[in-house]
Short mmCIF file of C-alpha atoms and ligand atoms in Angstrom, two decimals:
data_model
loop_
_atom_site.label_atom_id
_atom_site.label_comp_id
_atom_site.label_asym_id
_atom_site.label_seq_id
_atom_site.Cartn_x
_atom_site.Cartn_y
_atom_site.Cartn_z
CA MET Z 1021 11.39 -16.23 -25.50
CA MET Z 1022 10.66 -12.68 -24.44
CA PHE Z 1023 11.90 -10.56 -21.57
CA ILE Z 1024 10.01 -7.44 -20.42
CA ALA Z 1025 10.99 -5.10 -17.57
CA PHE Z 1026 8.88 -2.53 -15.74
CA GLU Z 1027 10.72 0.48 -14.37
CA GLY Z 1028 9.83 3.75 -12.72
CA CYS Z 1029 10.07 5.72 -9.52
CA ASP Z 1030 8.41 4.52 -6.31
CA GLY Z 1031 4.69 5.21 -6.56
CA ALA Z 1032 4.61 5.32 -10.37
CA GLY Z 1033 2.04 2.53 -10.33
CA LYS Z 1034 4.06 -0.46 -11.54
CA GLY Z 1035 2.24 -2.84 -9.21
CA VAL Z 1036 -1.22 -2.23 -10.70
CA GLN Z 1037 0.05 -2.57 -14.27
CA LEU Z 1038 2.09 -5.69 -13.51
CA ALA Z 1039 -1.04 -7.27 -12.05
CA ARG Z 1040 -3.00 -6.37 -15.19
CA LEU Z 1041 -0.36 -7.81 -17.48
CA HIS Z 1042 -0.24 -11.00 -15.42
CA GLU Z 1043 -4.01 -11.30 -15.62
CA ARG Z 1044 -4.02 -10.74 -19.39
CA LEU Z 1045 -1.23 -13.25 -20.02
CA GLU Z 1046 -3.14 -15.79 -17.89
CA SER Z 1047 -6.37 -15.24 -19.80
CA LEU Z 1048 -4.57 -15.58 -23.13
CA LYS Z 1049 -2.85 -18.73 -21.82
CA ILE Z 1050 0.56 -17.32 -22.64
CA GLN Z 1051 3.18 -19.15 -20.61
CA HIS Z 1052 4.92 -16.60 -18.44
CA VAL Z 1053 6.81 -15.95 -15.22
CA MET Z 1054 6.44 -12.80 -13.11
CA LEU Z 1055 9.51 -11.83 -11.07
CA ARG Z 1056 10.74 -8.94 -8.98
CA ASP Z 1057 14.23 -7.58 -8.60
CA PRO Z 1058 15.62 -7.74 -5.94
CA GLY Z 1059 13.99 -10.90 -4.65
CA ASP Z 1060 12.47 -14.19 -5.75
CA THR Z 1061 15.45 -16.31 -4.68
CA CYS Z 1062 16.54 -17.14 -1.11
CA LEU Z 1063 19.70 -15.09 -1.53
CA GLY Z 1064 17.82 -12.28 -3.25
CA ASP Z 1065 15.21 -12.10 -0.50
CA ALA Z 1066 17.95 -11.93 2.14
CA ILE Z 1067 19.69 -9.13 0.21
CA ARG Z 1068 16.36 -7.35 -0.32
CA LYS Z 1069 15.90 -7.26 3.45
CA ILE Z 1070 19.36 -5.77 3.97
CA LEU Z 1071 18.70 -3.15 1.31
CA LEU Z 1072 15.17 -2.11 2.17
CA GLU Z 1073 14.81 -2.49 5.92
CA LYS Z 1074 15.91 0.36 8.10
CA SER Z 1075 18.87 -0.89 10.16
CA SER Z 1076 22.32 0.11 11.32
CA LEU Z 1077 24.04 -1.60 8.36
CA ASN Z 1078 24.11 1.63 6.31
CA PRO Z 1079 25.58 0.29 3.06
CA CYS Z 1080 27.59 2.93 1.19
CA VAL Z 1081 26.64 3.74 -2.42
CA ASN Z 1082 29.03 1.20 -3.95
CA ALA Z 1083 28.03 -1.52 -1.49
CA GLU Z 1084 24.40 -0.80 -2.25
CA ALA Z 1085 25.00 -1.13 -6.00
CA ALA Z 1086 26.97 -4.35 -5.50
CA LEU Z 1087 24.21 -5.85 -3.36
CA PHE Z 1088 21.52 -5.06 -5.94
CA MET Z 1089 23.74 -6.60 -8.60
CA ALA Z 1090 24.37 -9.71 -6.53
CA ALA Z 1091 20.65 -10.25 -5.95
CA ARG Z 1092 20.07 -9.82 -9.70
CA ALA Z 1093 22.86 -12.23 -10.65
CA GLN Z 1094 21.25 -14.90 -8.49
CA LEU Z 1095 17.80 -14.23 -9.94
CA ILE Z 1096 19.16 -14.49 -13.48
CA HIS Z 1097 20.92 -17.75 -12.67
CA GLU Z 1098 18.09 -19.40 -10.74
CA LYS Z 1099 14.98 -18.07 -12.46
CA ILE Z 1100 15.34 -15.85 -15.51
CA ILE Z 1101 17.58 -17.99 -17.71
CA PRO Z 1102 15.67 -21.24 -16.98
CA ALA Z 1103 12.33 -19.51 -17.62
CA LEU Z 1104 13.52 -18.04 -20.94
CA GLN Z 1105 14.95 -21.40 -21.97
CA ASN Z 1106 11.52 -22.91 -21.29
CA ASP Z 1107 9.93 -20.44 -23.69
CA ASN Z 1108 8.27 -18.28 -21.08
CA VAL Z 1109 7.56 -14.61 -21.39
CA VAL Z 1110 9.49 -13.23 -18.41
CA VAL Z 1111 8.10 -10.06 -16.85
CA ILE Z 1112 10.22 -8.39 -14.21
CA ASP Z 1113 9.52 -5.63 -11.73
CA ARG Z 1114 12.76 -3.57 -12.03
CA TYR Z 1115 16.16 -4.54 -13.45
CA LEU Z 1116 19.58 -3.02 -14.12
CA LEU Z 1117 18.11 0.34 -15.10
CA SER Z 1118 16.99 0.76 -11.46
CA THR Z 1119 20.61 0.42 -10.30
CA ALA Z 1120 21.79 2.91 -12.92
CA VAL Z 1121 19.11 5.39 -11.85
CA TYR Z 1122 18.94 4.93 -8.05
CA GLN Z 1123 22.60 4.21 -7.28
CA GLY Z 1124 24.06 6.10 -10.25
CA TYR Z 1125 22.16 9.07 -11.63
CA ALA Z 1126 20.34 9.94 -8.40
CA ASN Z 1127 23.69 10.05 -6.61
CA ASN Z 1128 24.95 12.55 -9.19
CA LEU Z 1129 27.50 10.21 -10.77
CA PRO Z 1130 29.17 11.84 -13.77
CA GLU Z 1131 28.54 10.34 -17.21
CA GLU Z 1132 31.80 8.38 -17.28
CA GLU Z 1133 31.05 6.70 -13.95
CA LEU Z 1134 27.50 5.97 -15.03
CA GLN Z 1135 28.94 4.15 -18.03
CA THR Z 1136 31.25 2.14 -15.75
CA LEU Z 1137 28.40 1.29 -13.38
CA TRP Z 1138 26.28 0.23 -16.34
CA ARG Z 1139 29.00 -1.94 -17.86
CA SER Z 1140 29.77 -3.71 -14.60
CA GLY Z 1141 26.05 -4.21 -13.95
CA LEU Z 1142 25.56 -5.69 -17.38
CA ALA Z 1143 28.57 -8.00 -16.97
CA LEU Z 1144 27.21 -9.29 -13.65
CA ALA Z 1145 23.85 -9.75 -15.34
CA SER Z 1146 25.53 -12.13 -17.83
CA ASN Z 1147 24.88 -9.47 -20.48
CA LEU Z 1148 21.22 -10.38 -20.31
CA PHE Z 1149 18.97 -7.39 -20.86
CA PRO Z 1150 15.19 -7.12 -21.42
CA ASP Z 1151 13.88 -7.02 -24.99
CA LEU Z 1152 11.60 -4.20 -23.88
CA THR Z 1153 11.85 -1.87 -20.90
CA LEU Z 1154 8.67 0.03 -19.99
CA VAL Z 1155 9.54 3.16 -18.04
CA LEU Z 1156 6.58 4.50 -16.08
CA ASP Z 1157 7.21 8.21 -16.03
CA CYS Z 1158 5.43 10.06 -13.24
CA PRO Z 1159 5.94 13.45 -11.53
CA THR Z 1160 7.45 12.81 -8.09
CA GLU Z 1161 4.75 14.78 -6.27
CA LEU Z 1162 2.04 12.52 -7.65
CA ALA Z 1163 4.15 9.40 -7.10
CA ARG Z 1164 4.71 10.35 -3.44
CA GLN Z 1165 0.96 10.76 -2.92
CA ARG Z 1166 0.39 7.27 -4.30
CA ILE Z 1167 2.59 5.58 -1.67
CA ASN Z 1168 0.05 5.07 1.10
CA ARG Z 1169 1.97 2.62 3.25
CA GLN Z 1170 5.05 2.57 5.45
CA LYS Z 1171 8.04 3.78 3.40
CA ASP Z 1172 11.12 1.53 3.17
CA ARG Z 1173 14.76 2.66 3.55
CA ILE Z 1174 15.07 3.89 -0.01
CA GLU Z 1175 11.57 5.38 -0.28
CA SER Z 1176 12.31 7.38 2.89
CA ARG Z 1177 15.11 9.33 1.20
CA LYS Z 1178 14.54 13.01 0.75
CA GLN Z 1179 12.47 14.57 -1.99
CA GLU Z 1180 15.57 15.78 -3.95
CA TYR Z 1181 16.75 12.19 -4.28
CA HIS Z 1182 13.41 11.12 -5.73
CA GLU Z 1183 13.43 14.08 -8.09
CA ARG Z 1184 16.81 12.85 -9.35
CA VAL Z 1185 15.36 9.35 -9.75
CA ALA Z 1186 12.56 10.68 -11.97
CA LEU Z 1187 15.05 12.78 -13.97
CA GLY Z 1188 17.35 9.76 -14.21
CA TYR Z 1189 14.68 7.64 -15.84
CA ARG Z 1190 14.08 10.34 -18.44
CA TYR Z 1191 17.82 10.75 -19.01
CA PHE Z 1192 18.33 7.05 -19.71
CA ALA Z 1193 15.20 6.80 -21.88
CA GLN Z 1194 16.49 9.72 -23.97
CA ASN Z 1195 20.04 8.36 -24.21
CA TRP Z 1196 19.02 4.72 -24.52
CA SER Z 1197 21.29 3.66 -27.37
CA ARG Z 1198 24.36 4.88 -25.45
CA TYR Z 1199 23.62 2.41 -22.67
CA ALA Z 1200 21.19 -0.37 -23.22
CA PRO Z 1201 20.47 -3.05 -25.74
CA GLY Z 1202 16.80 -3.88 -26.28
CA LYS Z 1203 14.00 -1.36 -26.69
CA VAL Z 1204 12.50 1.22 -24.39
CA ALA Z 1205 9.07 2.84 -24.11
CA LEU Z 1206 8.41 5.88 -21.95
CA ILE Z 1207 4.89 5.56 -20.55
CA ASP Z 1208 2.98 8.56 -19.19
CA ALA Z 1209 2.10 7.16 -15.76
CA ALA Z 1210 0.39 10.34 -14.54
CA LYS Z 1211 -2.70 9.23 -16.48
CA THR Z 1212 -5.46 6.95 -15.16
CA PRO Z 1213 -4.60 3.25 -14.68
CA GLU Z 1214 -6.82 2.46 -17.70
CA ASP Z 1215 -4.95 4.88 -19.95
CA VAL Z 1216 -1.57 3.68 -18.68
CA TRP Z 1217 -2.60 0.10 -19.44
CA THR Z 1218 -3.58 1.09 -23.00
CA GLN Z 1219 -0.15 2.68 -23.51
CA ILE Z 1220 1.56 -0.45 -22.15
CA GLN Z 1221 -0.44 -2.76 -24.40
CA SER Z 1222 0.36 -0.77 -27.49
CA ALA Z 1223 4.07 -0.50 -26.58
CA ILE Z 1224 4.22 -4.28 -26.14
CA SER Z 1225 2.44 -5.05 -29.41
CA GLN Z 1226 4.40 -2.44 -31.37
CA GLN Z 1227 7.85 -3.30 -30.01
CA LEU Z 1228 7.49 -7.05 -29.54
CA ASP Z 1229 5.72 -9.76 -31.41
CA LEU Z 1230 3.17 -10.15 -28.64
CA GLU Z 1231 -0.47 -9.24 -29.14
CA LEU Z 1232 -2.34 -8.61 -25.90
CA GLU Z 1233 -5.75 -7.68 -27.31
CA PRO Z 1234 -8.01 -10.70 -26.75
CA ARG Z 1235 -10.29 -9.70 -29.68
CA ASN Z 1236 -7.47 -9.61 -32.24
CA ARG Z 1237 -6.14 -12.93 -31.07
CA THR Z 1238 -9.53 -14.61 -31.36
CA THR Z 1239 -9.89 -13.31 -34.88
CA GLU Z 1240 -6.45 -14.63 -35.74
CA LEU Z 1241 -7.25 -18.05 -34.33
CA THR Z 1242 -10.54 -18.53 -36.20
P1 TYD D 1105 10.34 -2.18 -5.41
O1 TYD D 1105 10.32 -3.66 -5.32
O2 TYD D 1105 9.78 -1.55 -6.62
O3 TYD D 1105 9.70 -1.54 -4.13
P2 TYD D 1105 8.29 -1.84 -3.49
O4 TYD D 1105 8.17 -3.31 -3.30
O5 TYD D 1105 8.42 -1.06 -2.23
O6 TYD D 1105 7.31 -1.28 -4.48
O7 TYD D 1105 11.84 -1.69 -5.31
C1 TYD D 1105 12.51 -1.67 -4.15
C2 TYD D 1105 13.30 -0.41 -3.96
O8 TYD D 1105 14.65 -0.64 -4.33
C3 TYD D 1105 12.84 0.79 -4.76
O9 TYD D 1105 12.85 1.92 -3.90
C4 TYD D 1105 13.91 0.96 -5.81
C5 TYD D 1105 15.13 0.38 -5.17
N1 TYD D 1105 16.11 -0.20 -6.11
C6 TYD D 1105 17.37 0.39 -6.21
O10 TYD D 1105 17.67 1.39 -5.55
N2 TYD D 1105 18.29 -0.18 -7.04
C7 TYD D 1105 18.03 -1.31 -7.77
O11 TYD D 1105 18.90 -1.79 -8.53
C8 TYD D 1105 16.71 -1.89 -7.65
C9 TYD D 1105 16.37 -3.11 -8.44
C10 TYD D 1105 15.79 -1.31 -6.81
#
């Protein structure tokens, strides 16, 4: 039973690394489930649409946070808990830290309100938090260049907002014990995909009892 989250600003390169991890877990025949937050349930997909499509709904900051939390609660109930109970490694694209960063820190919430947001988010997440959170840290300029598709409602926010997002990730990584259970690894995502993958593999094998190097595993098995 192991729960790993990928976090980082838009364009940090989570997608590529998630695909690599999925591939590696497949090749090692490690039972796993890949999920994304928000999404992967009917309710979550409906909420995802409300949150990411440009429309006239204009959720305010608190409504936005509540919607992300509702989508997550459903995902935990329908997918995450059953998968963990079935001894899967669960890998998730974003989790509560995204809400704390995007709806909290990036909106300049003071420390006390960040704590409140975090606590309510954790309560609605049934106090379930990843064993390891990998934060892909990337300068916003570079991250922006990497998004070569139509930007969604949140990605379209102004540069200052995204700067705050990047700062927010660093803030939480540095003050981890004040907020989150589980472990955190700050990954330098400005490097090449190969280098980033090496950092991710070593963070996973150092922080969790999960060896991703095929060679080492083969040696162990023989
Ligand atoms: P993501 O799925 O990473 O976007 P994409 O599929 O476009 O790569 O995340 C969706 C967006 O939602 C992203 O801009 C971050 C934002 N988000 C929040 O603002 N709060 C949250 O709690 C979560 C989970 C995501």
